[in-house]
């Protein structure tokens, strides 16, 4: 018998039965940045039967301090993260079917990506922005697939699990609306410590294992947050956080899945893509302050504009007071969305 899982099976919560369930289950990880790298690595090593990873970005040098599946040569080759991760994970555990999908996960392809390879048993959040998180939450509630949330920024991180149909809340019961663009720190503006994302990714992997083994009474029923530098850890119990009036799990409206926010559009005849705003005015001075470390930006009452870098390329980014933005230098809406979420909206 392959001793690979011997120590894992010795854990009383796993055993032979748990290991068999892991081996016949399917985890989907959306976004293979720091959190996705860590959870994918752990779940592939743990012997989850199928692991699907979806990512739109290319490996960059600035990823390497916290994204443990990638190497300097991946960055020098600008390899798609979905491919670099798949190649790495396949040599870690040949017994796992690793699927790497290069795609920008958005409202028009989300259900197809999730259902296309057989609906996964868990959705793991490795994204960096609320728009995609709310889209994942819509998919989770609509399809009844548990959703493992995670976020990490600077020295702080948080994680939670949302299991549809078991009386608990969904993400939008707790966070009804996305924060206004430009009001939240991003990894670009505030940075992130690799140890923080490693811990959150590990929490996500452990919770995913509980979900995949059907240990519902063990699944974390709280939002766990901590600041690694301050040594502060908090748990907010979510047992009675379900909101009957929740737009998503209460009313069954899947606005993010239905694309009510408007899709990014390539602008006719230009090397540019327009990203629709969230319908709310944003504070451009505040956004300008958060972008200070990312380059020279021209800040006016009605817009902010500057050159930014992503994937080794440079783009001109213009953001208007209504949250709308134009990414100049590409016709690829996935690249434009990546630039937008990196600099404007987390
Ligand atoms: Zn809800």
Coordinates of C-alpha atoms and ligand atoms in Angstrom, one line a residue:
X1 CA 0.0 0.0 0.0
X2 CA 1.2 3.5 -0.9
X3 CA 2.3 5.0 2.4
X4 CA 1.7 8.5 1.1
X5 CA -1.4 9.2 3.2
X6 CA -0.5 7.0 6.2
X7 CA 0.1 9.9 8.6
X8 CA -3.0 11.7 7.4
X9 CA -5.2 8.7 7.8
X10 CA -3.9 8.1 11.3
X11 CA -5.6 11.4 12.3
X12 CA -8.8 10.3 14.0
X13 CA -10.9 12.7 11.9
X14 CA -9.7 11.3 8.6
X15 CA -9.1 7.5 8.8
X16 CA -9.6 5.2 5.8
X17 CA -13.2 6.4 5.2
X18 CA -12.2 10.1 5.2
X19 CA -9.3 9.4 2.9
X20 CA -11.6 7.5 0.5
X21 CA -14.0 10.5 0.5
X22 CA -11.2 12.9 -0.3
X23 CA -10.1 10.7 -3.1
X24 CA -13.5 10.7 -4.7
X25 CA -14.1 14.4 -4.3
X26 CA -13.6 17.5 -6.5
X27 CA -12.4 20.9 -5.2
X28 CA -12.4 24.0 -7.4
X29 CA -10.1 26.9 -6.6
X30 CA -10.9 30.2 -8.3
X31 CA -7.7 32.3 -8.4
X32 CA -4.3 30.8 -7.8
X33 CA -2.5 33.7 -6.2
X34 CA -1.2 33.3 -2.7
X35 CA -4.3 31.8 -1.1
X36 CA -5.0 29.5 -4.1
X37 CA -1.4 28.3 -4.3
X38 CA -1.4 27.3 -0.6
X39 CA -4.8 25.6 -0.6
X40 CA -4.2 23.9 -3.9
X41 CA -0.8 22.5 -2.7
X42 CA -2.3 21.2 0.5
X43 CA -5.4 19.6 -1.1
X44 CA -3.4 18.0 -3.9
X45 CA -0.9 16.6 -1.3
X46 CA -3.9 15.5 0.8
X47 CA -5.2 13.3 -2.1
X48 CA -8.3 15.2 -3.1
X49 CA -9.3 13.3 -6.3
X50 CA -9.8 16.2 -8.6
X51 CA -8.5 19.7 -8.2
X52 CA -9.6 22.4 -10.7
X53 CA -7.7 25.7 -10.7
X54 CA -8.9 28.7 -12.6
X55 CA -6.8 31.8 -13.1
X56 CA -6.5 34.6 -15.6
X57 CA -3.0 36.0 -14.7
X58 CA 0.6 35.4 -15.6
X59 CA 3.3 34.7 -13.0
X60 CA 5.2 37.8 -12.0
X61 CA 8.3 38.3 -9.9
X62 CA 6.3 40.3 -7.4
X63 CA 4.2 37.1 -6.7
X64 CA 7.2 34.9 -5.7
X65 CA 7.5 36.0 -2.0
X66 CA 4.0 34.5 -1.2
X67 CA 2.9 32.2 -4.0
X68 CA 4.8 28.9 -3.3
X69 CA 3.8 27.0 -6.5
X70 CA 5.8 29.4 -8.7
X71 CA 9.5 29.8 -9.6
X72 CA 11.7 32.5 -11.0
X73 CA 11.6 30.7 -14.4
X74 CA 7.8 30.8 -14.4
X75 CA 8.0 34.5 -13.8
X76 CA 10.7 35.0 -16.5
X77 CA 8.6 33.1 -19.0
X78 CA 5.4 35.0 -17.9
X79 CA 3.8 31.6 -17.7
X80 CA 0.0 31.5 -17.1
X81 CA -0.6 30.8 -13.4
X82 CA -3.1 28.1 -14.1
X83 CA -0.5 26.2 -16.2
X84 CA 2.5 26.8 -13.9
X85 CA 0.4 25.6 -10.9
X86 CA -0.9 22.5 -12.8
X87 CA 2.7 21.5 -13.8
X88 CA 4.0 21.9 -10.3
X89 CA 1.0 20.0 -8.7
X90 CA 1.2 17.1 -11.2
X91 CA 4.8 16.3 -10.0
X92 CA 3.7 16.7 -6.4
X93 CA 1.0 14.1 -6.7
X94 CA 0.5 12.1 -9.9
X95 CA -2.5 10.4 -8.4
X96 CA -4.6 13.6 -8.4
X97 CA -6.3 14.9 -11.5
X98 CA -5.3 18.5 -11.7
X99 CA -7.1 20.7 -14.1
X100 CA -5.7 24.1 -15.0
X101 CA -8.0 26.5 -16.7
X102 CA -6.8 29.8 -18.0
X103 CA -9.8 32.0 -17.8
X104 CA -11.1 35.2 -16.4
X105 CA -14.0 34.0 -14.1
X106 CA -16.9 36.3 -14.8
X107 CA -20.7 36.3 -14.9
X108 CA -21.0 35.0 -18.4
X109 CA -18.7 31.9 -18.0
X110 CA -19.0 31.2 -14.2
X111 CA -21.7 28.6 -14.4
X112 CA -20.1 27.0 -17.5
X113 CA -16.8 26.7 -15.8
X114 CA -18.3 25.3 -12.6
X115 CA -20.6 22.8 -14.3
X116 CA -18.5 22.0 -17.3
X117 CA -16.2 19.5 -15.6
X118 CA -18.9 18.1 -13.2
X119 CA -20.1 20.4 -10.3
X120 CA -17.3 20.5 -7.7
X121 CA -18.0 19.6 -4.0
X122 CA -16.5 22.8 -2.8
X123 CA -15.6 26.3 -4.2
X124 CA -12.5 27.9 -2.7
X125 CA -11.9 31.6 -3.0
X126 CA -8.5 32.6 -4.1
X127 CA -9.6 35.9 -5.6
X128 CA -8.6 39.4 -4.8
X129 CA -11.8 41.4 -5.3
X130 CA -15.4 41.6 -4.0
X131 CA -17.0 41.5 -7.4
X132 CA -15.6 38.0 -8.0
X133 CA -16.3 36.9 -4.4
X134 CA -20.0 37.9 -4.8
X135 CA -20.1 36.1 -8.1
X136 CA -18.7 33.0 -6.4
X137 CA -21.3 33.4 -3.6
X138 CA -24.1 33.6 -6.1
X139 CA -22.8 30.4 -7.7
X140 CA -22.5 28.7 -4.3
X141 CA -26.1 29.5 -3.3
X142 CA -27.6 28.8 -6.7
X143 CA -25.9 25.5 -7.1
X144 CA -25.8 24.5 -3.4
X145 CA -22.0 24.1 -3.3
X146 CA -20.2 25.2 -0.1
X147 CA -18.0 28.2 -0.5
X148 CA -14.8 28.7 1.5
X149 CA -13.9 32.4 1.7
X150 CA -10.5 33.8 2.4
X151 CA -8.8 37.2 2.3
X152 CA -5.3 38.4 3.2
X153 CA -3.8 41.9 3.1
X154 CA -0.8 43.4 4.8
X155 CA -0.5 41.6 8.1
X156 CA -4.1 40.7 8.4
X157 CA -6.3 37.8 7.1
X158 CA -9.7 36.3 7.5
X159 CA -11.5 33.1 6.5
X160 CA -15.0 31.7 6.7
X161 CA -17.1 28.9 5.3
X162 CA -20.6 29.3 3.8
X163 CA -22.6 26.1 3.4
X164 CA -25.9 26.6 1.6
X165 CA -29.0 24.8 2.8
X166 CA -27.8 24.2 6.4
X167 CA -29.3 27.3 8.0
X168 CA -26.2 29.4 8.1
X169 CA -25.5 32.7 6.3
X170 CA -24.0 33.3 2.9
X171 CA -21.3 35.9 2.3
X172 CA -23.8 38.6 1.4
X173 CA -25.8 38.1 4.7
X174 CA -22.6 39.5 6.3
X175 CA -21.3 41.8 3.6
X176 CA -24.4 43.0 1.8
X177 CA -22.7 45.3 -0.7
X178 CA -19.2 45.5 -2.1
X179 CA -17.1 48.3 -0.6
X180 CA -16.8 51.4 -2.8
X181 CA -14.0 51.3 -5.3
X182 CA -10.8 52.8 -3.9
X183 CA -11.8 52.6 -0.3
X184 CA -10.2 49.2 0.5
X185 CA -6.5 48.5 0.6
X186 CA -5.2 46.1 -2.0
X187 CA -2.1 43.9 -2.1
X188 CA -0.7 46.6 -4.5
X189 CA -1.3 49.5 -2.1
X190 CA -0.9 47.9 1.3
X191 CA 1.3 44.9 0.5
X192 CA 1.0 41.4 2.1
X193 CA 3.2 39.2 4.2
X194 CA 3.6 35.6 2.8
X195 CA 3.0 34.1 6.2
X196 CA -0.4 35.7 6.4
X197 CA -1.6 34.3 3.2
X198 CA -0.1 30.9 4.0
X199 CA -2.1 30.7 7.2
X200 CA -5.4 31.8 5.5
X201 CA -4.8 29.3 2.7
X202 CA -4.2 26.6 5.2
X203 CA -7.4 27.4 7.0
X204 CA -9.2 27.2 3.7
X205 CA -7.6 23.9 2.9
X206 CA -8.6 22.4 6.3
X207 CA -12.1 23.7 6.0
X208 CA -12.4 22.3 2.5
X209 CA -11.2 18.9 3.8
X210 CA -14.0 18.9 6.4
X211 CA -16.6 19.8 3.7
X212 CA -15.3 17.1 1.4
X213 CA -15.4 14.5 4.1
X214 CA -18.9 15.6 5.1
X215 CA -18.0 16.6 8.6
X216 CA -20.6 19.4 8.8
X217 CA -20.5 19.6 12.6
X218 CA -16.8 20.4 12.4
X219 CA -17.0 23.1 9.7
X220 CA -16.0 26.5 11.1
X221 CA -19.2 28.3 12.0
X222 CA -17.5 31.7 12.4
X223 CA -15.6 34.4 10.6
X224 CA -12.0 34.0 11.8
X225 CA -9.7 37.1 11.6
X226 CA -6.3 37.9 12.8
X227 CA -3.4 40.3 12.6
X228 CA -0.2 38.3 12.6
X229 CA 1.9 41.3 13.6
X230 CA -0.3 42.4 16.5
X231 CA -0.9 38.8 17.6
X232 CA -4.6 39.4 17.7
X233 CA -7.1 36.8 16.7
X234 CA -10.9 37.2 16.7
X235 CA -13.8 34.9 16.0
X236 CA -17.2 36.2 15.1
X237 CA -19.8 33.5 15.4
X238 CA -22.0 33.2 12.3
X239 CA -24.6 30.8 13.7
X240 CA -27.5 33.3 13.7
X241 CA -26.1 35.6 11.0
X242 CA -28.4 34.4 8.3
X243 CA -30.5 37.3 7.0
X244 CA -33.9 36.4 5.8
X245 CA -33.9 39.5 3.7
X246 CA -30.5 38.8 2.1
X247 CA -30.6 39.7 -1.6
X248 CA -28.9 36.4 -2.5
X249 CA -29.8 33.5 -0.2
X250 CA -33.0 35.2 1.1
X251 CA -34.5 36.6 -2.0
X252 CA -32.8 34.3 -4.5
X253 CA -31.5 37.2 -6.6
X254 CA -28.2 36.4 -8.3
X255 CA -27.3 39.9 -9.5
X256 CA -23.6 39.3 -9.9
X257 CA -24.3 36.1 -11.8
X258 CA -26.8 37.9 -14.0
X259 CA -24.3 40.6 -14.8
X260 CA -26.3 43.5 -13.5
X261 CA -23.1 45.4 -12.8
X262 CA -22.3 45.6 -16.5
X263 CA -19.6 43.8 -18.3
X264 CA -16.2 45.2 -19.2
X265 CA -16.2 46.2 -22.9
X266 CA -13.4 46.6 -25.4
X267 CA -13.7 50.1 -26.8
X268 CA -14.3 50.1 -30.5
X269 CA -11.2 51.0 -32.5
X270 CA -9.0 51.5 -29.5
X271 CA -6.5 49.4 -27.5
X272 CA -8.6 50.0 -24.5
X273 CA -11.2 48.3 -22.3
X274 CA -13.9 50.0 -20.2
X275 CA -14.8 48.6 -16.8
X276 CA -18.3 49.5 -15.6
X277 CA -18.5 51.2 -12.2
X278 CA -20.6 49.9 -9.4
X279 CA -23.1 52.8 -9.7
X280 CA -21.8 54.7 -6.8
X281 CA -19.6 57.8 -6.8
X282 CA -16.1 57.2 -5.4
X283 CA -13.7 59.4 -3.6
X284 CA -11.0 60.1 -6.1
X285 CA -8.7 61.9 -3.6
X286 CA -8.8 58.9 -1.4
X287 CA -8.1 56.6 -4.3
X288 CA -5.2 58.9 -5.3
X289 CA -3.7 58.6 -1.8
X290 CA -3.9 54.8 -1.9
X291 CA -2.2 54.8 -5.3
X292 CA 0.7 57.0 -4.3
X293 CA 3.2 54.1 -4.1
X294 CA 2.2 52.7 -7.5
X295 CA 3.3 55.5 -9.8
X296 CA 2.6 59.1 -10.8
X297 CA -1.1 59.8 -10.9
X298 CA -2.9 62.9 -12.1
X299 CA -5.8 63.6 -9.8
X300 CA -8.6 65.9 -10.8
X301 CA -12.1 66.4 -9.4
X302 CA -13.6 64.1 -12.0
X303 CA -10.9 61.6 -12.7
X304 CA -7.6 60.1 -11.8
X305 CA -5.1 58.9 -14.4
X306 CA -1.7 57.3 -14.4
X307 CA 0.6 54.5 -15.8
X308 CA 0.5 51.2 -14.0
X309 CA 2.3 47.9 -14.5
X310 CA 0.7 44.4 -14.6
X311 CA 2.2 41.1 -16.0
X312 CA 5.3 43.0 -17.2
X313 CA 3.2 45.3 -19.4
X314 CA 2.3 48.9 -18.8
X315 CA -1.2 50.3 -19.1
X316 CA -2.7 53.8 -18.7
X317 CA -5.4 53.6 -16.1
X318 CA -8.1 56.2 -15.9
X319 CA -10.8 56.1 -13.2
X320 CA -13.8 58.4 -13.2
X321 CA -15.8 59.6 -10.2
X322 CA -18.7 57.2 -11.0
X323 CA -16.3 54.2 -10.6
X324 CA -16.0 53.6 -14.3
X325 CA -12.5 53.0 -15.5
X326 CA -10.6 52.7 -18.8
X327 CA -7.6 50.5 -19.1
X328 CA -5.6 51.6 -22.1
X329 CA -3.1 49.3 -23.7
X330 CA -5.1 46.1 -24.1
X331 CA -8.2 44.8 -25.8
X332 CA -8.3 41.8 -23.4
X333 CA -11.1 42.3 -20.9
X334 CA -9.5 39.7 -18.5
X335 CA -6.3 41.7 -18.4
X336 CA -8.2 44.9 -17.9
X337 CA -10.2 43.4 -15.1
X338 CA -7.0 42.2 -13.5
X339 CA -5.5 45.7 -13.7
X340 CA -8.6 47.2 -12.3
X341 CA -8.8 44.8 -9.3
X342 CA -5.1 45.2 -8.6
X343 CA -5.1 49.0 -8.4
X344 CA -8.7 50.2 -7.9
X345 CA -10.9 47.7 -6.1
X346 CA -10.2 44.8 -3.8
Ligands
LIG1 ZN1 -27.3 35.5 2.3

